[in-house]
Amino acid sequence: MLPQRTDVLVVGAGPTGLTAALTLARRGVEVTVVDKREAPAVTSRAAVVHAYTLEVLDRIGAGETLAARGLRSARFSVRDRDRVLVTVPFGGLPSRHRYALMVSQSVTEEVLTDRLAEAGVRVLRPYRLTGLHRDGDGSVADLDGTSVRARWVVGADGINSTVRELAGITFTGPSGSEESFVLADVRVDSGLPRDGASIFLARGGPLVWAPLPDGRVRLVATVTDPPAEPDAAYLQRLLDERGPRQRPDQVREVLWSSRFRLHRRVAGTFRSGPVLLAGDAGHVHSPAGGQGMNLGISDAVDLGETLADVLAGADETRLDQYAARRRPLAHEVASFADRLTRLATVPPAGRPARDLLLRLVSVLPPVRHRIALRLSGLDQRPTSGTVPGSRTDG
C-alpha cells in the first residue's frame, strides 16, 4: 500500500531505480519504490556488468552476490569473421574485479531486489504515474488515483520516462541517430571461446556474441528492419553473414528474442527542482560495448549518496553538481558506443585501413589498457577527495 508521504519516491524498479533505492535505504533514508509492471521482467536487454559497476555495487553490498551469479569474461575481442583484429584483456585492470561479468539483467534485478528487501524496502506494484506537480518543498505524485507527497522524486523509469515528461525536461539527440537492434539468448554449437565476448564487424552492422551462464549466448545485432520476434532461421542468417566463417555457429535453440529501436538522446538536465533523473530516463544510446545499464547504475549510486547527504543537511547545490557530473558522462558514453558501431559499418574500400589500425592497436599494450579502462568504466573512478562519479581522465 502506498504511503501518504515519503522522503524519496523512486519511479521505476529496473537496475537504476533499485540501485538508487538501495543506496538511499542503506543510508537510513525513507524511500518508496513504485513500478508500473505487475511483476519483474523475466527477460532483459543488458547482459554485462563491468568492473567499475561492480565496484560501485560493492559500496551498497550487492557486488559480491551478483558476481557469484554470473560468468566472468576475461577479454573482449574485435573480429572480422575469422580474423581477430584486436583483443582487449581485462586481467590487468586496476580493480579486484578483473573481468566483465556476463549475467542477465533479470538476475541483476533479482539480486538488487533481495538486498533492498533486506534493507526493509519492497517494490510496490503495479502503480502507474499519471501526474506530478510541485507542492511546497517537494512534489505530489499521482499514482493510479492515489497521491503521494515526496520531498524528492527520482525518475528511473526508462527511455519513455513519464517522470521526465511530466517535469518538462527535454530529451534530444542528433538527427538520423535512430537504430534498430535484434537481441536474443540462444544455445549454439560454436567454436568460439566462452571465456570472452566478441564483436564482429560487418558491413551490415556489428554483431555481439557474448557467453552467459548455463551455456547460453547473448546475440545483439544492428539490423535495418528486424522482425518482432526473430526466430532461429533469422538468427542463423545473421551468424552466417557476420560471424565465424570457417567454423560457423549453429543455432540449436532460441530461448528469448526481441527487437528494439532507439534514438541517441540525452536529457536537457538531470535535475528540475525536486525531480531528478538517472539511467535511461536521462540518456539512451547504442548498446555496443554494453555501457547503458552500467552507466545507469553508476548514476544511481552517485545520486543516492548525494541525495542522502542533502537529506542529512548538505547544501542542495550538491544535486546540481550531480546533474553537472552525469550529463557529460552520458554524452561521452554515447559517443563511445557510436564509434564502436561506426567501426563495423566502414565501407569495403575503407576496411583494410580500419583493420590495419586495429592490428596496430593490438600490439600496443598501453592503448589496449586504455581501451580496457574505457570499456570497464574504470576511467570514471574518482580520485581521492573527489565526489562520486566524477571523471579522472579524458
PDB file of N, CA, C and O in Angstrom, residues 188-215:
ATOM      1  N   VAL A 188      23.928 -22.434 -28.877  1.00  0.00           N
ATOM      2  CA  VAL A 188      24.585 -22.630 -30.169  1.00  0.00           C
ATOM      3  C   VAL A 188      25.706 -23.660 -30.044  1.00  0.00           C
ATOM      4  O   VAL A 188      26.305 -23.814 -28.977  1.00  0.00           O
ATOM      5  N   ASP A 189      25.966 -24.331 -31.129  1.00  0.00           N
ATOM      6  CA  ASP A 189      27.204 -25.085 -31.278  1.00  0.00           C
ATOM      7  C   ASP A 189      28.215 -24.117 -31.864  1.00  0.00           C
ATOM      8  O   ASP A 189      28.002 -23.566 -32.958  1.00  0.00           O
ATOM      9  N   SER A 190      29.292 -23.865 -31.135  1.00  0.00           N
ATOM     10  CA  SER A 190      30.217 -22.812 -31.538  1.00  0.00           C
ATOM     11  C   SER A 190      31.648 -23.185 -31.191  1.00  0.00           C
ATOM     12  O   SER A 190      31.899 -23.855 -30.177  1.00  0.00           O
ATOM     13  N   GLY A 191      32.571 -22.752 -32.028  1.00  0.00           N
ATOM     14  CA  GLY A 191      33.985 -22.921 -31.744  1.00  0.00           C
ATOM     15  C   GLY A 191      34.598 -21.737 -31.051  1.00  0.00           C
ATOM     16  O   GLY A 191      35.795 -21.728 -30.751  1.00  0.00           O
ATOM     17  N   LEU A 192      33.798 -20.708 -30.764  1.00  0.00           N
ATOM     18  CA  LEU A 192      34.314 -19.511 -30.107  1.00  0.00           C
ATOM     19  C   LEU A 192      34.563 -19.788 -28.625  1.00  0.00           C
ATOM     20  O   LEU A 192      33.802 -20.518 -27.982  1.00  0.00           O
ATOM     21  N   PRO A 193      35.607 -19.215 -28.067  1.00  0.00           N
ATOM     22  CA  PRO A 193      35.892 -19.430 -26.641  1.00  0.00           C
ATOM     23  C   PRO A 193      34.835 -18.784 -25.757  1.00  0.00           C
ATOM     24  O   PRO A 193      34.357 -17.686 -26.045  1.00  0.00           O
ATOM     25  N   ARG A 194      34.479 -19.476 -24.667  1.00  0.00           N
ATOM     26  CA  ARG A 194      33.443 -18.969 -23.776  1.00  0.00           C
ATOM     27  C   ARG A 194      34.000 -18.120 -22.639  1.00  0.00           C
ATOM     28  O   ARG A 194      33.255 -17.729 -21.750  1.00  0.00           O
ATOM     29  N   ASP A 195      35.303 -17.845 -22.666  1.00  0.00           N
ATOM     30  CA  ASP A 195      35.858 -17.007 -21.608  1.00  0.00           C
ATOM     31  C   ASP A 195      36.029 -15.560 -22.047  1.00  0.00           C
ATOM     32  O   ASP A 195      36.737 -14.780 -21.407  1.00  0.00           O
ATOM     33  N   GLY A 196      35.358 -15.187 -23.138  1.00  0.00           N
ATOM     34  CA  GLY A 196      35.428 -13.816 -23.604  1.00  0.00           C
ATOM     35  C   GLY A 196      34.291 -13.503 -24.559  1.00  0.00           C
ATOM     36  O   GLY A 196      33.741 -14.396 -25.206  1.00  0.00           O
ATOM     37  N   ALA A 197      33.939 -12.228 -24.622  1.00  0.00           N
ATOM     38  CA  ALA A 197      32.914 -11.751 -25.551  1.00  0.00           C
ATOM     39  C   ALA A 197      33.582 -11.206 -26.810  1.00  0.00           C
ATOM     40  O   ALA A 197      34.751 -10.815 -26.793  1.00  0.00           O
ATOM     41  N   SER A 198      32.828 -11.189 -27.902  1.00  0.00           N
ATOM     42  CA  SER A 198      33.358 -10.714 -29.177  1.00  0.00           C
ATOM     43  C   SER A 198      32.362  -9.793 -29.856  1.00  0.00           C
ATOM     44  O   SER A 198      31.146  -9.965 -29.714  1.00  0.00           O
ATOM     45  N   ILE A 199      32.901  -8.829 -30.603  1.00  0.00           N
ATOM     46  CA  ILE A 199      32.070  -8.039 -31.506  1.00  0.00           C
ATOM     47  C   ILE A 199      32.599  -8.268 -32.918  1.00  0.00           C
ATOM     48  O   ILE A 199      33.794  -8.096 -33.179  1.00  0.00           O
ATOM     49  N   PHE A 200      31.732  -8.726 -33.791  1.00  0.00           N
ATOM     50  CA  PHE A 200      32.075  -8.970 -35.188  1.00  0.00           C
ATOM     51  C   PHE A 200      31.724  -7.723 -35.994  1.00  0.00           C
ATOM     52  O   PHE A 200      30.587  -7.238 -35.929  1.00  0.00           O
ATOM     53  N   LEU A 201      32.707  -7.226 -36.726  1.00  0.00           N
ATOM     54  CA  LEU A 201      32.485  -6.065 -37.573  1.00  0.00           C
ATOM     55  C   LEU A 201      32.063  -6.534 -38.953  1.00  0.00           C
ATOM     56  O   LEU A 201      32.778  -7.311 -39.593  1.00  0.00           O
ATOM     57  N   ALA A 202      30.920  -6.084 -39.411  1.00  0.00           N
ATOM     58  CA  ALA A 202      30.400  -6.500 -40.714  1.00  0.00           C
ATOM     59  C   ALA A 202      29.761  -5.300 -41.397  1.00  0.00           C
ATOM     60  O   ALA A 202      29.321  -4.354 -40.736  1.00  0.00           O
ATOM     61  N   ARG A 203      29.705  -5.361 -42.700  1.00  0.00           N
ATOM     62  CA  ARG A 203      29.155  -4.240 -43.456  1.00  0.00           C
ATOM     63  C   ARG A 203      27.712  -3.960 -43.051  1.00  0.00           C
ATOM     64  O   ARG A 203      27.272  -2.819 -42.995  1.00  0.00           O
ATOM     65  N   GLY A 204      26.957  -5.012 -42.731  1.00  0.00           N
ATOM     66  CA  GLY A 204      25.565  -4.828 -42.325  1.00  0.00           C
ATOM     67  C   GLY A 204      25.405  -4.255 -40.934  1.00  0.00           C
ATOM     68  O   GLY A 204      24.306  -3.850 -40.551  1.00  0.00           O
ATOM     69  N   GLY A 205      26.499  -4.225 -40.168  1.00  0.00           N
ATOM     70  CA  GLY A 205      26.445  -3.718 -38.808  1.00  0.00           C
ATOM     71  C   GLY A 205      27.119  -4.691 -37.863  1.00  0.00           C
ATOM     72  O   GLY A 205      27.442  -5.826 -38.227  1.00  0.00           O
ATOM     73  N   PRO A 206      27.353  -4.275 -36.634  1.00  0.00           N
ATOM     74  CA  PRO A 206      28.045  -5.141 -35.686  1.00  0.00           C
ATOM     75  C   PRO A 206      27.159  -6.275 -35.172  1.00  0.00           C
ATOM     76  O   PRO A 206      25.944  -6.147 -35.097  1.00  0.00           O
ATOM     77  N   LEU A 207      27.807  -7.365 -34.810  1.00  0.00           N
ATOM     78  CA  LEU A 207      27.160  -8.485 -34.142  1.00  0.00           C
ATOM     79  C   LEU A 207      27.959  -8.781 -32.878  1.00  0.00           C
ATOM     80  O   LEU A 207      29.154  -9.068 -32.952  1.00  0.00           O
ATOM     81  N   VAL A 208      27.300  -8.699 -31.746  1.00  0.00           N
ATOM     82  CA  VAL A 208      27.944  -9.020 -30.471  1.00  0.00           C
ATOM     83  C   VAL A 208      27.596 -10.454 -30.100  1.00  0.00           C
ATOM     84  O   VAL A 208      26.430 -10.860 -30.152  1.00  0.00           O
ATOM     85  N   TRP A 209      28.619 -11.206 -29.733  1.00  0.00           N
ATOM     86  CA  TRP A 209      28.488 -12.603 -29.290  1.00  0.00           C
ATOM     87  C   TRP A 209      29.041 -12.662 -27.886  1.00  0.00           C
ATOM     88  O   TRP A 209      30.240 -12.434 -27.667  1.00  0.00           O
ATOM     89  N   ALA A 210      28.182 -12.928 -26.899  1.00  0.00           N
ATOM     90  CA  ALA A 210      28.618 -12.873 -25.507  1.00  0.00           C
ATOM     91  C   ALA A 210      28.119 -14.096 -24.746  1.00  0.00           C
ATOM     92  O   ALA A 210      26.917 -14.362 -24.729  1.00  0.00           O
ATOM     93  N   PRO A 211      29.010 -14.852 -24.109  1.00  0.00           N
ATOM     94  CA  PRO A 211      28.587 -16.027 -23.346  1.00  0.00           C
ATOM     95  C   PRO A 211      27.864 -15.627 -22.074  1.00  0.00           C
ATOM     96  O   PRO A 211      28.192 -14.623 -21.436  1.00  0.00           O
ATOM     97  N   LEU A 212      26.869 -16.414 -21.694  1.00  0.00           N
ATOM     98  CA  LEU A 212      26.127 -16.236 -20.451  1.00  0.00           C
ATOM     99  C   LEU A 212      26.182 -17.540 -19.657  1.00  0.00           C
ATOM    100  O   LEU A 212      26.560 -18.585 -20.199  1.00  0.00           O
ATOM    101  N   PRO A 213      25.823 -17.501 -18.386  1.00  0.00           N
ATOM    102  CA  PRO A 213      25.789 -18.750 -17.614  1.00  0.00           C
ATOM    103  C   PRO A 213      24.839 -19.785 -18.225  1.00  0.00           C
ATOM    104  O   PRO A 213      23.988 -19.451 -19.054  1.00  0.00           O
ATOM    105  N   ASP A 214      25.010 -21.019 -17.816  1.00  0.00           N
ATOM    106  CA  ASP A 214      24.150 -22.135 -18.236  1.00  0.00           C
ATOM    107  C   ASP A 214      24.253 -22.428 -19.725  1.00  0.00           C
ATOM    108  O   ASP A 214      23.299 -22.925 -20.343  1.00  0.00           O
ATOM    109  N   GLY A 215      25.390 -22.110 -20.330  1.00  0.00           N
ATOM    110  CA  GLY A 215      25.610 -22.464 -21.715  1.00  0.00           C
ATOM    111  C   GLY A 215      24.909 -21.594 -22.726  1.00  0.00           C
ATOM    112  O   GLY A 215      24.930 -21.890 -23.924  1.00  0.00           O
TER     113      GLY A 215
END
